[in-house]
Amino acid sequence: MRDQEHRPVTLDGSAEPADVVAVADGAPVHVPDDAVAAVHRTHVMSRRLSTRVPTYGRTTGVGANKSVAVADDDQGLRILRSHATEAGPRLPARAVRAMLAVRLNQLCAAGSGIDPAVLRPLERMLNDDALPTVRTYVSVGTGDLGALAGTALTLMGERPATRPFAPMSPWGTDSALPFISSSALTIGRTCLAAETLGRLDRAAAVVYALTFRGLDGNPSVLSPAAVRAAASPGTDAVAERARLLLQPEGPGGPAAWQPARIQDAFGLRTFAVSQGAVTHALDTLTRQAARLMASAQENPLFDVAGEAVVHHGGFQQVALGLALDACNLAVAQTGPLVMSRIGMLDEPGLTGMRAFLASGPEGASGLMAAEAVAGATLAELRAAAQPASLGSVTISRGAEEDASFASQAITQTERAAAAYRTLLACELLGAVRLLRRRDLGLPAGLLRDAFDLTRTLPRDDTDRDLSADIDIAEGLLDDLGQVLT
């Protein structure tokens, strides 16, 4: 259900990824009249140009039929009906709303030549939450054609929406291909995944700080001098987060404990460098998503200033695919260090307590099984990090001989985010158990605030099924990340 407290999001060609997230979560949308007017001007010009310049998808067929001249008015509907082909499980409504928000914003960039009559029904579709059905297998990375063709048919009433929706009139050829010429689904899902990973990135610093304090780590690894030595992007931001958590007197203040070791293992010592790669990759990914959702990428593109039809390949999502792959790789490479810290929390020589922080009879397993769950998530992170950018496919009789798999990369990012959440939750269980056992009396500050949030984790340390504990810990991560905002 829509949260009535959401403020309307303006979609006029300048919206940001955060706006897409808001719309996906139920915010209503508004398209200003001046944006509709700009789309109208481009539409008029596109109709004029298409009468005298051969125009892909309007005066010709599409794909391998690009050299076939067409003149009948039914081509638009044929394109939509034939391309609305999908398979696999349905995508969640949140992803569909993100797709629609991106597409509406892109159309307002006024380069597609689409009939402006499409804009208000699309706006209404979002505000009524009357969504099209979108399925999993629909795209190869050169445009989310099937998802958008199905959306167009839903707007016209040929397909049912998830709620009652008054359909608009059938479209002409001048709107069909322009509407589906977009990677809006992939971009929208990217906005959502980047936001999720951003929250987990901040939560990772909090979980690390709890582990670090429980193990009496040496804070020199977080010093400005250590950051300068790393010379790696993102390291400064991550180290700053950890210092804010661990040093109540401020980033330059002294540690509140005597370090247990001169030099810690990599899990504690190189966190800022490793996690910094995630922070940097997420920043790059978010910036690329922002560029794409505010760009007119339709093929053909109508250049208003130059009064020209531009046939191009700007829709090839190479940069987005690479940014997604980089993010997946960055998250995966943190996995061994999280496993290292989980191993430290289970090690009597470092905690001064029983193996696996167990209690009860000798031989009790404690957190042994949670470590195994963490190992399973590490396998998933590594599988999701296989670069999708290395793959492509040739389709449409060779007309598209290098269709990239950016759409596969975002699926892998979503898998990585889910596995990463569980991995961090497993570390959080151990960090909280150790801190409770040590009863350190954390001083007032951000770390104490974060530790107080974990009070919903069960205190029963006897051997039992920890599945529910992991679920609770996963749910806590978003709140823990908010400590740093």
XYZ file of N, CA, C and O in Angstrom, residues 335-475:
564
model
N 34.220 -10.418 1.428
C 33.750 -11.635 2.086
C 34.793 -12.358 2.908
O 34.531 -12.714 4.073
N 35.989 -12.623 2.364
C 37.000 -13.324 3.165
C 37.377 -12.586 4.443
O 37.680 -13.227 5.466
N 37.341 -11.255 4.423
C 37.676 -10.508 5.632
C 36.555 -10.593 6.665
O 36.811 -10.617 7.876
N 35.297 -10.626 6.206
C 34.203 -10.852 7.149
C 34.341 -12.248 7.765
O 34.197 -12.424 8.986
N 34.659 -13.231 6.930
C 34.867 -14.585 7.448
C 36.034 -14.605 8.432
O 35.993 -15.321 9.446
N 37.064 -13.824 8.160
C 38.202 -13.741 9.071
C 37.762 -13.222 10.433
O 38.149 -13.774 11.485
N 36.930 -12.185 10.438
C 36.488 -11.630 11.718
C 35.564 -12.595 12.450
O 35.609 -12.704 13.686
N 34.725 -13.303 11.696
C 33.879 -14.322 12.331
C 34.760 -15.391 12.978
O 34.502 -15.845 14.106
N 35.822 -15.782 12.281
C 36.759 -16.749 12.847
C 37.447 -16.219 14.101
O 37.667 -16.975 15.065
N 37.778 -14.923 14.105
C 38.389 -14.334 15.300
C 37.429 -14.379 16.485
O 37.823 -14.659 17.619
N 36.163 -14.085 16.225
C 35.166 -14.098 17.295
C 34.963 -15.504 17.857
O 34.535 -15.658 19.015
N 35.272 -16.518 17.064
C 35.113 -17.909 17.502
C 36.374 -18.465 18.161
O 36.368 -19.605 18.643
N 37.451 -17.682 18.179
C 38.770 -18.179 18.600
C 39.071 -17.847 20.064
O 39.173 -16.673 20.429
N 39.210 -18.858 20.923
C 39.481 -18.600 22.350
C 40.738 -17.791 22.599
O 40.788 -16.984 23.535
N 41.759 -17.986 21.766
C 43.007 -17.255 21.962
C 42.855 -15.757 21.785
O 43.695 -14.986 22.263
N 41.804 -15.321 21.119
C 41.572 -13.891 20.903
C 40.486 -13.336 21.825
O 40.518 -12.157 22.190
N 39.529 -14.161 22.185
C 38.415 -13.678 23.009
C 38.602 -13.960 24.491
O 37.982 -13.301 25.334
N 39.454 -14.965 24.807
C 39.583 -15.372 26.202
C 38.385 -16.181 26.665
O 38.219 -16.419 27.870
N 37.561 -16.625 25.722
C 36.354 -17.382 26.065
C 36.362 -18.717 25.333
O 37.304 -19.045 24.615
N 35.331 -19.478 25.514
C 35.270 -20.777 24.877
C 35.153 -20.658 23.361
O 34.690 -19.644 22.835
N 35.569 -21.720 22.690
C 35.491 -21.734 21.228
C 34.061 -21.511 20.775
O 33.102 -22.024 21.387
N 33.895 -20.721 19.731
C 32.591 -20.395 19.138
C 31.685 -19.649 20.119
O 30.475 -19.641 19.955
N 32.296 -19.053 21.154
C 31.538 -18.315 22.171
C 30.409 -19.175 22.732
O 29.305 -18.708 23.004
N 30.700 -20.468 22.892
C 29.699 -21.427 23.354
C 29.490 -21.305 24.857
O 30.317 -20.758 25.594
N 28.368 -21.838 25.306
C 28.099 -21.963 26.741
C 27.458 -23.319 26.964
O 27.039 -23.994 26.026
N 27.407 -23.741 28.246
C 26.813 -25.036 28.538
C 27.869 -26.124 28.607
O 29.035 -25.865 28.896
N 27.491 -27.361 28.302
C 28.415 -28.492 28.448
C 29.635 -28.361 27.545
O 29.618 -27.659 26.534
N 30.706 -29.042 27.922
C 31.890 -29.093 27.074
C 31.507 -29.682 25.710
O 30.699 -30.608 25.626
N 32.104 -29.131 24.676
C 31.785 -29.592 23.328
C 30.601 -28.890 22.708
O 30.193 -29.233 21.583
N 30.034 -27.913 23.405
C 28.904 -27.158 22.841
C 29.346 -26.437 21.575
O 30.488 -25.985 21.457
N 28.424 -26.302 20.640
C 28.766 -25.749 19.316
C 28.715 -24.236 19.246
O 29.352 -23.626 18.380
N 27.948 -23.583 20.098
C 27.882 -22.128 20.073
C 27.509 -21.591 18.699
O 26.491 -21.959 18.123
N 28.374 -20.747 18.158
C 28.124 -20.101 16.857
C 28.748 -20.857 15.687
O 28.891 -20.288 14.595
N 29.098 -22.108 15.903
C 29.749 -22.889 14.833
C 28.895 -22.929 13.569
O 29.389 -22.728 12.450
N 27.598 -23.162 13.706
C 26.728 -23.273 12.528
C 26.558 -21.932 11.839
O 26.407 -21.877 10.608
N 26.587 -20.841 12.600
C 26.479 -19.518 11.979
C 27.679 -19.253 11.076
O 27.552 -18.603 10.029
N 28.842 -19.763 11.463
C 30.019 -19.628 10.610
C 29.826 -20.385 9.299
O 30.224 -19.914 8.224
N 29.190 -21.556 9.372
C 28.931 -22.325 8.154
C 27.954 -21.588 7.240
O 28.123 -21.574 6.008
N 26.922 -20.957 7.829
C 25.989 -20.158 7.030
C 26.749 -19.026 6.344
O 26.523 -18.733 5.156
N 27.629 -18.374 7.076
C 28.419 -17.295 6.488
C 29.246 -17.804 5.314
O 29.377 -17.126 4.279
N 29.807 -18.998 5.463
C 30.582 -19.564 4.356
C 29.737 -19.802 3.124
O 30.193 -19.596 1.988
N 28.478 -20.206 3.314
C 27.583 -20.400 2.171
C 27.307 -19.077 1.467
O 27.212 -19.028 0.231
N 27.183 -17.991 2.221
C 26.949 -16.698 1.579
C 28.174 -16.235 0.810
O 28.043 -15.564 -0.214
N 29.347 -16.596 1.303
C 30.569 -16.237 0.577
C 30.597 -16.914 -0.789
O 30.985 -16.291 -1.797
N 30.145 -18.155 -0.852
C 30.074 -18.844 -2.146
C 29.123 -18.120 -3.091
O 29.398 -17.979 -4.288
N 27.997 -17.640 -2.562
C 27.038 -16.917 -3.396
C 27.618 -15.587 -3.864
O 27.426 -15.186 -5.027
N 28.326 -14.894 -3.002
C 28.963 -13.630 -3.409
C 29.941 -13.854 -4.548
O 30.009 -13.059 -5.497
N 30.703 -14.913 -4.457
C 31.685 -15.199 -5.511
C 31.002 -15.579 -6.816
O 31.445 -15.178 -7.900
N 29.915 -16.336 -6.731
C 29.181 -16.699 -7.950
C 28.573 -15.460 -8.596
O 28.601 -15.301 -9.824
N 28.037 -14.556 -7.767
C 27.415 -13.344 -8.296
C 28.432 -12.360 -8.857
O 28.067 -11.446 -9.597
N 29.701 -12.548 -8.518
C 30.740 -11.617 -8.970
C 31.344 -12.001 -10.313
O 32.222 -11.280 -10.826
N 30.892 -13.100 -10.896
C 31.406 -13.452 -12.222
C 30.992 -12.361 -13.213
O 29.805 -12.095 -13.381
N 31.925 -11.703 -13.876
C 31.587 -10.507 -14.666
C 30.615 -10.797 -15.812
O 30.927 -11.534 -16.751
N 29.457 -10.197 -15.725
C 28.479 -10.322 -16.811
C 28.959 -9.610 -18.062
O 28.542 -9.946 -19.175
N 29.823 -8.629 -17.894
C 30.306 -7.850 -19.042
C 31.129 -8.682 -20.014
O 31.345 -8.270 -21.158
N 31.614 -9.826 -19.571
C 32.398 -10.678 -20.471
C 31.517 -11.444 -21.444
O 32.017 -12.049 -22.386
N 30.210 -11.408 -21.199
C 29.305 -12.145 -22.068
C 28.531 -11.228 -22.991
O 28.333 -10.051 -22.709
N 28.122 -11.744 -24.104
C 27.206 -11.050 -25.001
C 26.541 -12.115 -25.858
O 26.880 -13.296 -25.778
N 25.586 -11.693 -26.670
C 24.888 -12.644 -27.515
C 24.565 -11.968 -28.836
O 24.360 -10.752 -28.887
N 24.561 -12.752 -29.884
C 24.181 -12.250 -31.196
C 22.734 -12.646 -31.472
O 22.372 -13.820 -31.374
N 21.895 -11.646 -31.785
C 20.474 -11.907 -32.011
C 20.002 -11.159 -33.251
O 20.737 -10.358 -33.839
N 18.768 -11.419 -33.623
C 18.103 -10.769 -34.746
C 18.919 -10.852 -36.036
O 19.206 -9.851 -36.688
N 19.287 -12.090 -36.368
C 20.003 -12.365 -37.619
C 21.257 -11.515 -37.747
O 21.641 -11.081 -38.811
N 21.915 -11.285 -36.617
C 23.178 -10.555 -36.631
C 23.045 -9.054 -36.584
O 24.062 -8.355 -36.514
N 21.818 -8.534 -36.611
C 21.651 -7.081 -36.549
C 22.139 -6.535 -35.209
O 22.583 -5.391 -35.118
N 22.030 -7.348 -34.161
C 22.580 -6.993 -32.853
C 23.615 -8.058 -32.514
O 23.300 -9.096 -31.937
N 24.848 -7.803 -32.917
C 25.885 -8.825 -32.809
C 26.652 -8.781 -31.506
O 27.537 -9.601 -31.264
N 26.335 -7.818 -30.608
C 27.034 -7.748 -29.323
C 26.085 -7.188 -28.275
O 26.312 -6.119 -27.708
N 24.985 -7.909 -28.033
C 24.020 -7.478 -27.023
C 24.591 -7.799 -25.649
O 24.755 -8.960 -25.285
N 24.934 -6.771 -24.898
C 25.591 -6.959 -23.601
C 24.605 -7.470 -22.570
O 23.391 -7.408 -22.756
N 25.144 -7.948 -21.474
C 24.297 -8.512 -20.431
C 24.278 -7.633 -19.185
O 24.427 -8.125 -18.065
N 24.075 -6.344 -19.355
C 23.901 -5.474 -18.187
C 22.697 -5.917 -17.372
O 22.678 -5.811 -16.142
N 21.686 -6.427 -18.053
C 20.497 -6.905 -17.350
C 20.820 -8.109 -16.472
O 20.191 -8.306 -15.418
N 21.777 -8.925 -16.872
C 22.207 -10.034 -16.024
C 23.015 -9.518 -14.843
O 22.915 -10.021 -13.720
N 23.808 -8.471 -15.065
C 24.637 -7.918 -13.993
C 23.786 -7.407 -12.837
O 24.151 -7.568 -11.666
N 22.645 -6.781 -13.140
C 21.816 -6.264 -12.043
C 21.168 -7.417 -11.277
O 21.011 -7.355 -10.050
N 20.832 -8.492 -11.968
C 20.315 -9.670 -11.267
C 21.361 -10.200 -10.298
O 21.046 -10.577 -9.153
N 22.611 -10.207 -10.731
C 23.695 -10.671 -9.863
C 23.908 -9.710 -8.693
O 24.225 -10.134 -7.573
N 23.732 -8.414 -8.925
C 23.868 -7.444 -7.836
C 22.794 -7.668 -6.779
O 23.059 -7.579 -5.572
N 21.584 -7.955 -7.220
C 20.506 -8.223 -6.263
C 20.802 -9.482 -5.447
O 20.553 -9.522 -4.230
N 21.339 -10.495 -6.102
C 21.741 -11.707 -5.377
C 22.854 -11.392 -4.382
O 22.833 -11.875 -3.232
N 23.825 -10.599 -4.818
C 24.944 -10.256 -3.946
C 24.470 -9.494 -2.717
O 24.937 -9.734 -1.595
N 23.539 -8.576 -2.903
C 23.045 -7.782 -1.776
C 22.371 -8.679 -0.736
O 22.564 -8.498 0.472
N 21.589 -9.639 -1.200
C 20.906 -10.541 -0.268
C 21.913 -11.396 0.502
O 21.791 -11.582 1.725
N 22.917 -11.920 -0.196
C 23.922 -12.752 0.466
C 24.782 -11.923 1.426
O 25.134 -12.380 2.521
N 25.099 -10.704 1.018
C 25.920 -9.828 1.850
C 25.210 -9.491 3.155
O 25.820 -9.433 4.233
N 23.911 -9.289 3.072
C 23.131 -9.000 4.280
C 23.251 -10.156 5.276
O 23.458 -9.948 6.480
N 23.117 -11.377 4.789
C 23.214 -12.536 5.681
C 24.615 -12.680 6.251
O 24.793 -12.997 7.436
N 25.619 -12.432 5.418
C 27.002 -12.535 5.882
C 27.271 -11.559 7.028
O 27.836 -11.924 8.061
N 26.850 -10.312 6.859
C 27.046 -9.317 7.916
C 26.254 -9.686 9.168
O 26.704 -9.447 10.299
N 25.068 -10.245 8.976
C 24.251 -10.649 10.118
C 24.967 -11.721 10.943
O 24.899 -11.711 12.182
N 25.658 -12.633 10.283
C 26.391 -13.675 11.008
C 27.523 -13.075 11.841
O 27.761 -13.500 12.983
N 28.212 -12.092 11.288
C 29.241 -11.415 12.081
C 28.620 -10.663 13.255
O 29.158 -10.667 14.372
N 27.492 -10.025 13.009
C 26.839 -9.264 14.067
C 26.475 -10.151 15.250
O 26.626 -9.741 16.416
N 26.007 -11.377 14.995
C 25.673 -12.291 16.093
C 26.869 -12.504 17.008
O 26.757 -12.455 18.245
N 28.032 -12.753 16.404
C 29.227 -12.996 17.208
C 29.698 -11.758 17.940
O 30.089 -11.828 19.117
N 29.665 -10.602 17.271
C 30.126 -9.370 17.897
C 29.274 -9.026 19.113
O 29.790 -8.651 20.178
N 27.963 -9.162 18.974
C 27.060 -8.833 20.080
C 27.238 -9.821 21.228
O 27.280 -9.435 22.409
N 27.371 -11.106 20.901
C 27.556 -12.101 21.967
C 28.838 -11.823 22.737
O 28.853 -11.901 23.982
N 29.911 -11.482 22.043
C 31.172 -11.195 22.726
C 31.066 -9.956 23.605
O 31.516 -9.948 24.761
N 30.479 -8.898 23.072
C 30.362 -7.669 23.855
C 29.479 -7.868 25.082
O 29.745 -7.315 26.159
N 28.430 -8.656 24.950
C 27.578 -8.948 26.113
C 28.353 -9.740 27.162
O 28.251 -9.470 28.364
N 29.138 -10.716 26.716
C 29.911 -11.523 27.663
C 30.947 -10.655 28.386
O 31.166 -10.812 29.583
N 31.562 -9.746 27.656
C 32.612 -8.921 28.262
C 32.037 -7.800 29.119
O 32.729 -7.306 30.018
N 30.811 -7.383 28.861
C 30.153 -6.343 29.652
C 31.085 -5.135 29.842
O 31.392 -4.718 30.965
N 31.490 -4.554 28.722
C 32.510 -3.509 28.748
C 32.007 -2.163 29.257
O 32.809 -1.306 29.621
N 30.711 -1.954 29.251
C 30.207 -0.644 29.642
C 30.626 0.419 28.632
O 31.354 1.367 28.960
N 30.184 0.263 27.416
C 30.571 1.198 26.354
C 30.170 2.618 26.722
O 29.051 2.865 27.185
N 31.060 3.586 26.507
C 30.723 4.974 26.819
C 29.682 5.524 25.856
O 29.464 4.972 24.767
N 29.024 6.601 26.272
C 28.032 7.229 25.405
C 28.659 7.614 24.078
O 29.789 8.104 24.021
N 27.948 7.378 23.007
C 28.455 7.676 21.675
C 27.766 6.815 20.640
O 26.828 6.059 20.954
N 28.229 6.906 19.411
C 27.567 6.187 18.325
C 27.645 4.673 18.488
O 26.691 3.959 18.167
N 28.787 4.178 18.978
C 28.907 2.730 19.133
C 27.949 2.219 20.202
O 27.334 1.162 20.040
N 27.805 2.977 21.270
C 26.841 2.592 22.302
C 25.418 2.632 21.734
O 24.598 1.746 22.007
N 25.128 3.652 20.930
C 23.805 3.728 20.302
C 23.542 2.500 19.439
O 22.438 1.934 19.461
N 24.565 2.101 18.676
C 24.416 0.929 17.817
C 24.234 -0.333 18.644
O 23.367 -1.176 18.353
N 25.026 -0.484 19.692
C 24.922 -1.670 20.541
C 23.554 -1.752 21.203
O 22.955 -2.833 21.316
N 23.009 -0.610 21.604
C 21.680 -0.592 22.219
C 20.608 -1.088 21.247
O 19.611 -1.684 21.672
N 20.811 -0.850 19.962
C 19.833 -1.300 18.968
C 19.773 -2.821 18.865
O 18.783 -3.378 18.372
N 20.826 -3.493 19.303
C 20.888 -4.954 19.163
C 20.213 -5.685 20.319
O 20.287 -6.912 20.402
N 19.535 -4.962 21.200
C 18.928 -5.599 22.367
C 17.825 -6.587 21.984
O 17.442 -7.435 22.806
N 17.323 -6.503 20.748
C 16.286 -7.449 20.328
C 16.855 -8.818 19.977
O 16.088 -9.774 19.807
N 18.171 -8.937 19.878
C 18.762 -10.252 19.642
C 18.634 -11.096 20.904
O 18.916 -10.624 22.012
N 18.221 -12.342 20.775
C 18.043 -13.195 21.955
C 19.329 -13.316 22.775
O 20.437 -13.328 22.230
N 19.182 -13.449 24.093
C 20.325 -13.589 24.984
C 20.614 -15.050 25.335
O 21.572 -15.331 26.057
N 19.821 -15.954 24.821
C 20.011 -17.376 25.093
C 21.205 -17.883 24.292
O 21.143 -17.998 23.056
N 22.319 -18.200 24.992
C 23.544 -18.647 24.325
C 23.684 -20.159 24.291
O 24.724 -20.670 23.878
N 22.670 -20.883 24.720
C 22.749 -22.341 24.677
C 22.619 -22.827 23.236
O 22.142 -22.107 22.358
N 23.064 -24.042 23.007
C 22.983 -24.602 21.656
C 21.519 -24.738 21.234
O 20.713 -25.386 21.932
N 21.184 -24.138 20.118
C 19.810 -24.167 19.606
C 19.850 -23.703 18.151
O 20.894 -23.301 17.632
N 18.701 -23.752 17.517
C 18.552 -23.283 16.139
C 18.719 -21.755 16.107
O 17.968 -21.028 16.761
N 19.702 -21.270 15.358
C 19.992 -19.833 15.291
C 19.383 -19.161 14.063
O 19.693 -17.997 13.793
N 18.535 -19.862 13.347
C 17.968 -19.287 12.121
C 17.211 -17.994 12.401
O 17.360 -16.988 11.694
N 16.390 -18.004 13.450
C 15.619 -16.802 13.778
C 16.536 -15.664 14.213
O 16.265 -14.495 13.920
N 17.612 -16.000 14.908
C 18.568 -14.968 15.324
C 19.186 -14.276 14.117
O 19.358 -13.045 14.102
N 19.529 -15.078 13.096
C 20.107 -14.493 11.884
C 19.088 -13.595 11.202
O 19.422 -12.500 10.727
N 17.834 -14.031 11.173
C 16.781 -13.196 10.579
C 16.665 -11.863 11.312
O 16.536 -10.798 10.682
N 16.698 -11.899 12.633
C 16.607 -10.662 13.411
C 17.811 -9.778 13.134
O 17.681 -8.555 12.954
N 18.985 -10.389 13.089
C 20.202 -9.619 12.826
C 20.161 -8.965 11.444
O 20.578 -7.812 11.271
N 19.633 -9.685 10.452
C 19.495 -9.098 9.110
C 18.588 -7.875 9.164
O 18.867 -6.848 8.537
N 17.502 -7.971 9.911
C 16.579 -6.848 10.014
C 17.165 -5.658 10.738
O 16.727 -4.516 10.515
